Short mmCIF file of C-alpha atoms and ligand atoms in Angstrom, two decimals:
data_model
loop_
_atom_site.label_atom_id
_atom_site.label_comp_id
_atom_site.label_asym_id
_atom_site.label_seq_id
_atom_site.Cartn_x
_atom_site.Cartn_y
_atom_site.Cartn_z
CA MET A 1 -4.21 -69.01 -77.42
CA LYS A 2 -1.93 -71.73 -78.83
CA ILE A 3 1.24 -70.66 -80.56
CA LYS A 4 2.71 -72.65 -83.06
CA LYS A 5 5.13 -70.42 -84.77
CA ILE A 6 7.79 -67.81 -83.16
CA VAL A 7 9.86 -65.49 -85.63
CA LEU A 8 12.10 -62.78 -84.15
CA HIS A 9 13.39 -60.48 -86.16
CA LYS A 10 16.79 -58.39 -85.11
CA VAL A 11 16.02 -55.39 -86.98
CA GLU A 12 18.16 -51.85 -87.59
CA ILE A 13 17.12 -49.09 -89.04
CA PRO A 14 19.00 -46.47 -89.15
CA ILE A 15 18.69 -43.39 -86.65
CA VAL A 16 17.95 -39.59 -87.54
CA THR A 17 19.66 -38.07 -85.39
CA SER A 18 22.36 -39.60 -82.34
CA PHE A 19 21.09 -38.71 -78.33
CA THR A 20 22.66 -38.28 -75.17
CA THR A 21 21.83 -39.63 -71.66
CA SER A 22 23.74 -39.35 -68.67
CA PHE A 23 25.14 -42.98 -69.41
CA GLY A 24 26.25 -42.70 -72.76
CA THR A 25 24.90 -41.58 -76.55
CA LEU A 26 23.14 -43.84 -78.62
CA THR A 27 24.35 -44.02 -82.11
CA ASN A 28 22.35 -46.58 -83.29
CA LYS A 29 18.93 -48.17 -81.94
CA PRO A 30 18.20 -52.18 -82.63
CA THR A 31 15.48 -53.95 -81.76
CA VAL A 32 13.40 -57.04 -82.02
CA ILE A 33 10.71 -57.81 -83.91
CA VAL A 34 8.69 -60.88 -82.70
CA LYS A 35 6.13 -62.19 -84.81
CA ILE A 36 3.72 -64.91 -83.57
CA GLU A 37 1.54 -67.44 -85.51
CA THR A 38 -1.57 -69.14 -83.69
CA TYR A 39 -3.08 -72.49 -84.44
CA ASP A 40 -5.85 -70.45 -85.97
CA GLY A 41 -3.89 -68.44 -88.02
CA ILE A 42 -3.52 -65.15 -86.41
CA ILE A 43 -0.56 -63.15 -86.73
CA GLY A 44 0.95 -61.20 -84.17
CA TYR A 45 3.84 -58.78 -83.42
CA GLY A 46 5.39 -57.55 -80.47
CA GLU A 47 8.66 -55.31 -79.49
CA ALA A 48 11.26 -55.85 -77.00
CA ALA A 49 12.65 -52.80 -76.89
CA ALA A 50 15.79 -52.87 -75.22
CA MET A 51 18.70 -50.85 -75.70
CA PRO A 52 22.00 -52.03 -77.67
CA PHE A 53 24.08 -51.80 -74.42
CA PRO A 54 23.57 -52.68 -70.53
CA PHE A 55 23.24 -49.39 -69.43
CA TYR A 56 19.59 -48.71 -68.69
CA SER A 57 19.14 -51.83 -67.35
CA PRO A 58 20.64 -55.44 -67.83
CA ASP A 59 18.63 -56.37 -70.75
CA THR A 60 20.21 -55.66 -74.55
CA ILE A 61 19.14 -56.44 -77.75
CA ASP A 62 21.23 -59.54 -78.31
CA ILE A 63 20.31 -60.89 -74.82
CA CYS A 64 16.73 -60.52 -75.57
CA MET A 65 16.97 -62.72 -78.86
CA LEU A 66 18.83 -65.46 -76.55
CA ALA A 67 16.60 -65.40 -74.14
CA LEU A 68 13.72 -65.44 -76.59
CA ARG A 69 14.88 -68.24 -78.17
CA ASP A 70 16.49 -70.55 -75.92
CA TYR A 71 14.03 -69.47 -72.62
CA ILE A 72 10.68 -67.92 -73.22
CA ALA A 73 9.80 -69.79 -76.61
CA PRO A 74 10.25 -73.43 -75.67
CA LEU A 75 8.11 -72.66 -72.73
CA VAL A 76 5.04 -71.18 -74.54
CA LEU A 77 5.26 -72.63 -77.95
CA HIS A 78 2.02 -75.67 -78.62
CA LYS A 79 0.61 -75.28 -75.29
CA ASP A 80 -3.11 -73.89 -75.03
CA PHE A 81 -2.83 -70.85 -72.73
CA PRO A 82 -6.57 -69.49 -72.07
CA ASP A 83 -5.37 -66.23 -71.25
CA VAL A 84 -2.53 -63.29 -71.29
CA GLN A 85 -2.26 -64.20 -67.43
CA SER A 86 -1.86 -67.89 -67.57
CA LEU A 87 1.28 -67.37 -70.80
CA MET A 88 2.79 -65.41 -68.32
CA ASP A 89 2.66 -67.62 -65.42
CA SER A 90 4.46 -70.25 -67.52
CA LEU A 91 6.84 -67.54 -67.63
CA LYS A 92 7.41 -66.47 -63.83
CA VAL A 93 9.96 -69.71 -63.45
CA ILE A 94 12.60 -66.64 -65.78
CA LYS A 95 13.61 -64.39 -63.31
CA LYS A 96 13.83 -60.72 -64.95
CA HIS A 97 14.09 -60.53 -68.15
CA THR A 98 11.35 -58.24 -68.93
CA PHE A 99 12.13 -56.40 -72.04
CA ALA A 100 12.57 -60.00 -73.81
CA LYS A 101 9.16 -61.16 -71.94
CA ALA A 102 7.53 -57.84 -73.22
CA GLY A 103 8.25 -58.45 -76.51
CA LEU A 104 6.25 -61.73 -76.39
CA GLU A 105 3.33 -60.35 -74.32
CA THR A 106 2.89 -57.75 -76.71
CA ALA A 107 2.87 -59.96 -79.75
CA VAL A 108 0.17 -62.33 -77.87
CA TRP A 109 -2.16 -58.91 -77.30
CA MET A 110 -2.34 -58.22 -81.05
CA ALA A 111 -3.34 -61.71 -81.68
CA LEU A 112 -5.28 -61.64 -79.20
CA SER A 113 -7.13 -58.31 -80.13
CA ILE A 114 -7.61 -59.70 -83.75
CA GLN A 115 -8.95 -62.68 -82.58
CA GLN A 116 -11.54 -61.29 -80.09
CA ASP A 117 -12.36 -58.56 -83.01
CA THR A 118 -12.37 -56.01 -80.25
CA ALA A 119 -9.33 -52.97 -80.33
CA LEU A 120 -6.49 -52.94 -78.00
CA LYS A 121 -7.65 -50.40 -76.09
CA VAL A 122 -11.07 -52.26 -75.34
CA LEU A 123 -9.25 -55.57 -73.92
CA LEU A 124 -6.95 -53.33 -71.57
CA GLY A 125 -9.68 -50.93 -70.39
CA GLY A 126 -8.58 -48.08 -72.11
CA THR A 127 -11.02 -44.45 -71.15
CA GLN A 128 -9.04 -42.23 -72.88
CA ASN A 129 -9.68 -41.11 -76.80
CA LYS A 130 -6.29 -39.01 -77.09
CA VAL A 131 -2.98 -39.11 -75.32
CA ALA A 132 -1.31 -36.32 -74.65
CA VAL A 133 2.05 -36.35 -76.08
CA GLY A 134 5.62 -34.58 -74.62
CA ALA A 135 8.86 -34.13 -76.13
CA ARG A 136 12.09 -35.68 -74.68
CA ILE A 137 15.76 -33.69 -75.66
CA GLY A 138 19.05 -34.98 -75.20
CA ILE A 139 22.20 -33.66 -73.48
CA LYS A 140 24.00 -31.11 -75.76
CA LYS A 141 26.91 -29.43 -76.64
CA THR A 142 25.49 -26.21 -75.82
CA ILE A 143 22.62 -24.61 -73.92
CA GLU A 144 21.97 -22.18 -77.00
CA GLU A 145 21.47 -25.76 -79.12
CA ILE A 146 19.06 -27.06 -76.22
CA LEU A 147 17.09 -24.32 -75.95
CA ASP A 148 16.75 -23.72 -80.07
CA GLU A 149 15.22 -27.47 -79.90
CA ILE A 150 12.69 -26.63 -77.23
CA ALA A 151 11.55 -23.65 -78.73
CA VAL A 152 11.09 -25.98 -82.03
CA LYS A 153 9.36 -28.70 -79.85
CA LEU A 154 7.08 -26.23 -78.30
CA GLU A 155 5.65 -24.48 -81.72
CA GLU A 156 5.17 -28.22 -82.98
CA GLY A 157 2.63 -28.35 -80.16
CA PHE A 158 4.52 -30.82 -77.79
CA GLN A 159 2.58 -30.35 -74.15
CA ARG A 160 5.66 -30.83 -71.99
CA ILE A 161 9.33 -31.07 -72.37
CA LYS A 162 11.31 -33.32 -70.20
CA ILE A 163 15.43 -33.26 -70.47
CA LYS A 164 18.31 -35.26 -69.83
CA ILE A 165 20.50 -34.16 -67.10
CA LYS A 166 23.76 -35.72 -65.58
CA PRO A 167 26.28 -33.88 -62.93
CA GLY A 168 27.45 -30.44 -64.73
CA TRP A 169 24.36 -29.84 -67.05
CA ASP A 170 21.46 -29.99 -64.59
CA ILE A 171 21.07 -26.50 -62.74
CA THR A 172 22.17 -23.84 -64.92
CA VAL A 173 20.09 -25.83 -68.16
CA VAL A 174 17.08 -25.96 -66.24
CA GLU A 175 17.74 -22.41 -64.62
CA ALA A 176 18.10 -20.95 -68.51
CA ILE A 177 14.88 -22.64 -69.60
CA ARG A 178 12.84 -21.10 -67.11
CA ARG A 179 13.88 -17.86 -67.52
CA LYS A 180 13.33 -18.11 -71.55
CA PHE A 181 10.30 -20.19 -71.76
CA GLY A 182 8.57 -19.35 -68.02
CA SER A 183 6.06 -22.00 -66.45
CA ILE A 184 6.08 -24.30 -69.15
CA LEU A 185 5.52 -27.84 -68.04
CA LEU A 186 9.22 -29.30 -67.12
CA MET A 187 10.53 -31.94 -66.02
CA VAL A 188 14.25 -33.68 -66.07
CA ASP A 189 15.10 -37.37 -66.09
CA ALA A 190 18.87 -38.22 -64.48
CA ASN A 191 19.16 -41.97 -65.66
CA SER A 192 20.14 -42.54 -62.23
CA ALA A 193 23.57 -39.97 -62.48
CA TYR A 194 23.54 -39.23 -58.99
CA THR A 195 23.40 -40.43 -55.11
CA LEU A 196 22.03 -39.07 -51.86
CA GLU A 197 25.59 -37.09 -51.57
CA ASP A 198 24.01 -34.10 -53.90
CA VAL A 199 21.00 -33.83 -51.60
CA LYS A 200 21.99 -30.05 -52.01
CA LEU A 201 21.69 -30.09 -55.49
CA PHE A 202 17.89 -31.13 -55.48
CA LYS A 203 17.12 -28.46 -52.83
CA ALA A 204 18.43 -26.18 -55.04
CA LEU A 205 15.63 -27.40 -58.14
CA ASP A 206 13.19 -27.58 -55.71
CA GLN A 207 12.77 -23.73 -56.57
CA TYR A 208 12.16 -24.25 -60.31
CA SER A 209 8.86 -26.37 -60.04
CA LEU A 210 9.89 -28.98 -62.04
CA THR A 211 6.93 -31.25 -62.66
CA MET A 212 8.88 -34.73 -61.75
CA ILE A 213 12.56 -35.43 -61.45
CA GLU A 214 12.98 -39.03 -63.42
CA GLN A 215 14.94 -41.27 -61.61
CA PRO A 216 17.71 -39.49 -60.06
CA LEU A 217 19.53 -42.33 -58.06
CA ALA A 218 20.12 -46.31 -58.87
CA ASP A 219 18.09 -48.15 -60.04
CA ASP A 220 18.04 -50.85 -57.22
CA ASP A 221 17.83 -48.45 -54.63
CA ILE A 222 14.13 -47.40 -53.95
CA VAL A 223 15.25 -46.90 -49.72
CA ASP A 224 17.86 -43.80 -51.00
CA HIS A 225 14.67 -42.51 -53.40
CA SER A 226 12.34 -42.56 -50.16
CA VAL A 227 14.92 -40.55 -48.11
CA LEU A 228 15.69 -38.26 -50.90
CA GLN A 229 11.83 -37.77 -51.73
CA LYS A 230 11.71 -36.48 -47.64
CA GLU A 231 14.25 -33.72 -48.40
CA ILE A 232 12.80 -31.99 -51.72
CA THR A 233 9.20 -31.03 -52.74
CA THR A 234 9.88 -31.78 -56.50
CA PRO A 235 8.23 -35.10 -57.43
CA ILE A 236 10.32 -37.86 -57.92
CA CYS A 237 9.06 -40.61 -60.53
CA LEU A 238 10.90 -43.99 -60.76
CA ASP A 239 11.48 -45.33 -64.17
CA GLU A 240 14.67 -48.44 -63.94
CA SER A 241 13.34 -48.86 -60.42
CA ILE A 242 10.21 -50.36 -61.02
CA LEU A 243 10.06 -53.77 -63.06
CA SER A 244 6.65 -55.09 -62.09
CA ALA A 245 3.33 -54.01 -60.08
CA ASP A 246 5.34 -55.68 -56.56
CA ASP A 247 8.24 -53.11 -57.06
CA ALA A 248 5.55 -50.16 -57.36
CA ARG A 249 3.84 -51.13 -54.75
CA ARG A 250 7.00 -51.25 -52.48
CA ALA A 251 8.24 -48.04 -53.74
CA ILE A 252 4.75 -46.69 -52.36
CA TYR A 253 5.14 -48.02 -49.47
CA LEU A 254 8.18 -46.50 -48.71
CA HIS A 255 7.35 -42.95 -49.89
CA ALA A 256 10.32 -43.03 -52.64
CA CYS A 257 8.50 -41.59 -55.33
CA LYS A 258 4.89 -39.81 -56.24
CA VAL A 259 4.91 -40.64 -59.91
CA ILE A 260 5.90 -44.28 -62.08
CA ASN A 261 6.74 -43.86 -65.63
CA ILE A 262 5.28 -47.02 -67.49
CA LYS A 263 7.46 -48.50 -70.23
CA PRO A 264 5.47 -51.56 -71.05
CA GLY A 265 8.81 -53.31 -72.61
CA ARG A 266 10.55 -52.68 -68.86
CA VAL A 267 7.94 -53.85 -66.74
CA GLY A 268 7.28 -57.20 -69.58
CA GLY A 269 4.46 -55.79 -71.27
CA LEU A 270 0.99 -54.77 -70.86
CA LEU A 271 -0.67 -56.90 -68.63
CA GLU A 272 2.22 -56.07 -65.72
CA SER A 273 1.64 -52.09 -67.63
CA LYS A 274 -2.17 -52.21 -66.39
CA LYS A 275 -0.98 -53.67 -63.30
CA ILE A 276 1.37 -50.81 -61.58
CA HIS A 277 -1.50 -48.37 -63.38
CA ASP A 278 -4.12 -50.37 -60.91
CA VAL A 279 -1.70 -49.98 -57.58
CA CYS A 280 -0.57 -46.68 -58.48
CA GLN A 281 -4.21 -45.16 -58.93
CA LYS A 282 -5.17 -47.15 -55.84
CA HIS A 283 -2.65 -44.95 -53.72
CA ALA A 284 -3.21 -41.62 -55.67
CA VAL A 285 0.22 -41.85 -57.35
CA ASP A 286 0.03 -40.59 -61.11
CA VAL A 287 1.52 -42.39 -63.98
CA TRP A 288 2.79 -41.57 -67.24
CA CYS A 289 4.21 -43.96 -70.31
CA GLY A 290 7.93 -43.72 -71.05
CA GLY A 291 9.47 -44.67 -74.21
CA MET A 292 12.15 -46.84 -75.73
CA PHE A 293 12.59 -45.48 -78.99
CA GLU A 294 10.37 -48.13 -80.09
CA THR A 295 9.57 -48.49 -83.83
CA GLY A 296 5.74 -47.83 -84.51
CA ILE A 297 5.11 -51.56 -83.84
CA GLY A 298 6.05 -50.73 -80.17
CA ARG A 299 4.62 -47.48 -80.12
CA ALA A 300 1.22 -48.63 -80.47
CA PHE A 301 1.18 -50.81 -77.67
CA ASN A 302 2.50 -47.67 -75.59
CA ILE A 303 -0.16 -45.36 -77.30
CA ALA A 304 -2.91 -48.05 -76.30
CA ILE A 305 -2.30 -48.84 -72.83
CA SER A 306 -1.67 -44.62 -72.04
CA SER A 307 -5.65 -44.86 -72.80
CA LEU A 308 -5.86 -46.11 -69.31
CA PRO A 309 -7.54 -43.36 -67.03
CA ASN A 310 -4.57 -42.91 -64.32
CA TYR A 311 -2.41 -41.75 -67.19
CA VAL A 312 -2.20 -38.10 -66.85
CA TYR A 313 0.67 -36.62 -67.59
CA PRO A 314 1.57 -36.70 -71.75
CA GLY A 315 3.62 -39.66 -72.54
CA ASP A 316 7.28 -40.00 -74.03
CA ILE A 317 5.51 -40.81 -77.63
CA SER A 318 7.21 -38.99 -80.01
CA PRO A 319 6.30 -39.76 -83.36
CA ILE A 320 8.97 -42.50 -84.72
CA ASN A 321 9.90 -40.21 -87.71
CA LEU A 322 12.12 -38.15 -85.19
CA PHE A 323 14.33 -40.83 -84.32
CA TYR A 324 14.34 -43.05 -87.58
CA VAL A 325 14.64 -42.97 -91.01
CA ASP A 326 11.86 -45.31 -91.67
CA ASP A 327 9.54 -47.49 -89.85
CA LEU A 328 7.89 -51.12 -89.79
CA VAL A 329 4.12 -49.68 -89.51
CA LYS A 330 2.55 -48.18 -93.52
CA ASP A 331 0.79 -45.20 -91.50
CA SER A 332 1.87 -44.64 -87.82
CA PHE A 333 0.43 -42.34 -85.69
CA THR A 334 0.87 -38.45 -86.14
CA VAL A 335 0.56 -35.86 -83.14
CA ASP A 336 -1.65 -32.78 -84.02
CA HIS A 337 -0.83 -29.43 -83.11
CA TYR A 338 -2.42 -29.21 -79.45
CA GLY A 339 0.31 -32.13 -78.48
CA TYR A 340 -2.39 -35.37 -78.61
CA VAL A 341 -2.25 -39.00 -80.25
CA LYS A 342 -5.10 -40.93 -81.36
CA VAL A 343 -5.85 -43.95 -79.71
CA PRO A 344 -6.58 -46.61 -82.58
CA GLU A 345 -10.18 -47.47 -82.22
CA GLU A 346 -9.63 -50.69 -84.54
CA PRO A 347 -8.54 -54.94 -83.62
CA GLY A 348 -4.94 -55.24 -83.92
CA LEU A 349 -1.96 -52.52 -83.70
CA GLY A 350 -4.38 -49.50 -85.25
CA PHE A 351 -1.46 -49.84 -87.89
CA ASP A 352 -0.79 -51.69 -91.14
CA VAL A 353 3.05 -53.90 -90.25
CA ASP A 354 4.61 -53.25 -93.70
CA GLU A 355 6.45 -56.93 -93.58
CA LYS A 356 8.39 -55.82 -96.60
CA LYS A 357 10.37 -53.50 -94.45
CA ILE A 358 10.96 -55.81 -91.42
CA GLU A 359 12.77 -57.96 -93.84
CA ARG A 360 14.29 -55.32 -94.79
CA TYR A 361 15.94 -54.03 -92.02
CA THR A 362 16.25 -57.21 -90.26
CA VAL A 363 20.23 -58.15 -89.56
CA GLU A 364 19.23 -61.50 -87.79
CA LYS A 365 15.97 -63.69 -88.44
CA VAL A 366 15.73 -66.92 -85.87
CA THR A 367 12.32 -69.28 -86.66
CA ILE A 368 11.40 -71.13 -83.62
CA GLY A 369 8.54 -73.91 -83.77
O1 OSB B 401 15.45 -43.15 -69.50
O2 OSB B 401 13.57 -42.75 -70.35
C1 OSB B 401 14.42 -43.14 -70.48
C2 OSB B 401 15.28 -43.58 -74.34
C3 OSB B 401 15.88 -44.86 -73.80
C4 OSB B 401 16.49 -45.71 -72.49
C5 OSB B 401 15.83 -44.75 -71.57
C6 OSB B 401 15.08 -43.47 -71.70
C7 OSB B 401 14.58 -43.71 -72.63
C8 OSB B 401 13.90 -42.10 -73.44
C9 OSB B 401 13.51 -42.25 -74.86
O3 OSB B 401 13.99 -41.10 -72.40
C10 OSB B 401 11.72 -41.81 -75.20
C11 OSB B 401 11.47 -41.70 -76.37
O4 OSB B 401 11.16 -43.13 -76.39
O5 OSB B 401 10.69 -41.66 -76.91
MG1 MG B 402 13.53 -42.18 -67.65
#
């Protein structure tokens, strides 16, 4: 694979509703679409779906634009790489910047899938034809509001409910949900809002049989997560803490988690996602696919990687129209009434990219090569 041209689109599609987590409220979710053209004329699209601010990770959308333009593109343009591994090896000199790397890497996978006329699922080693999907619900003003939203999501068929928690919006909410909905698959995501001082709260949460608690402590602290996991029975799931398969190996070694949420964007792409999946599988640690409010382009990669065998919990793969007013692919996926999305069997994304829509929502465009 030899890349001739890279076009970066900073895209802003208006959103349907804001979303509140422990780190703040999202009212606008720009993304970066990476378009590549190879010397044999194949087009690939990828997505760098970081946040607009550095509250989830140091990467932001503008930082992804800069990293791709000034550091990543110059290292890969006009060079022949026999495979994705060698291309990613050439980027190892760049520390982290995983979201930006994933933007390019996913575009390369799409091009490769077309070049080899083989579905992404097959290239990645996927075995599942459909992927279970869960609903994720932000922090609300009142408990009534969240109970109403959960009722709708369950009615629509979503297979599990993930709520966001923060100090003051945690155990009483979980209690109310359990009282109203009984033994549904329920999990909470703290986005690093707590410390080891809160062990008592986490012990109290144990009685609610949560499927898992996602990222309770700091993003750079697998040691404290290991201490916490020894104190509680609820499985800890790491999100922000895991940027690579090496991070996963270290977290497993320290018993810092029992589950890992793999987001291709956060870990630098699909190849690293697969490596994390494999390390986890070897050590009987379950994985599932998280999301970064990707558009239909990024979500297509999330669906493809979720077809690997050790993706056992429902993914954060809710349909695009629940968050954005529009999409960048023509017929995006839907979730059926049993809470499944079908894994595409066609080469490429499995969805037609709508170039006109990309242009319409582009607020900044950079061409390199
Ligand atoms: O912690 O999983 C998270 C979105 C942005 C940043 C962090 C997180 C999330 C989500 C979104 O939960 C899930 C989705 O993409 O639908
Ligand atoms: Mg999370």
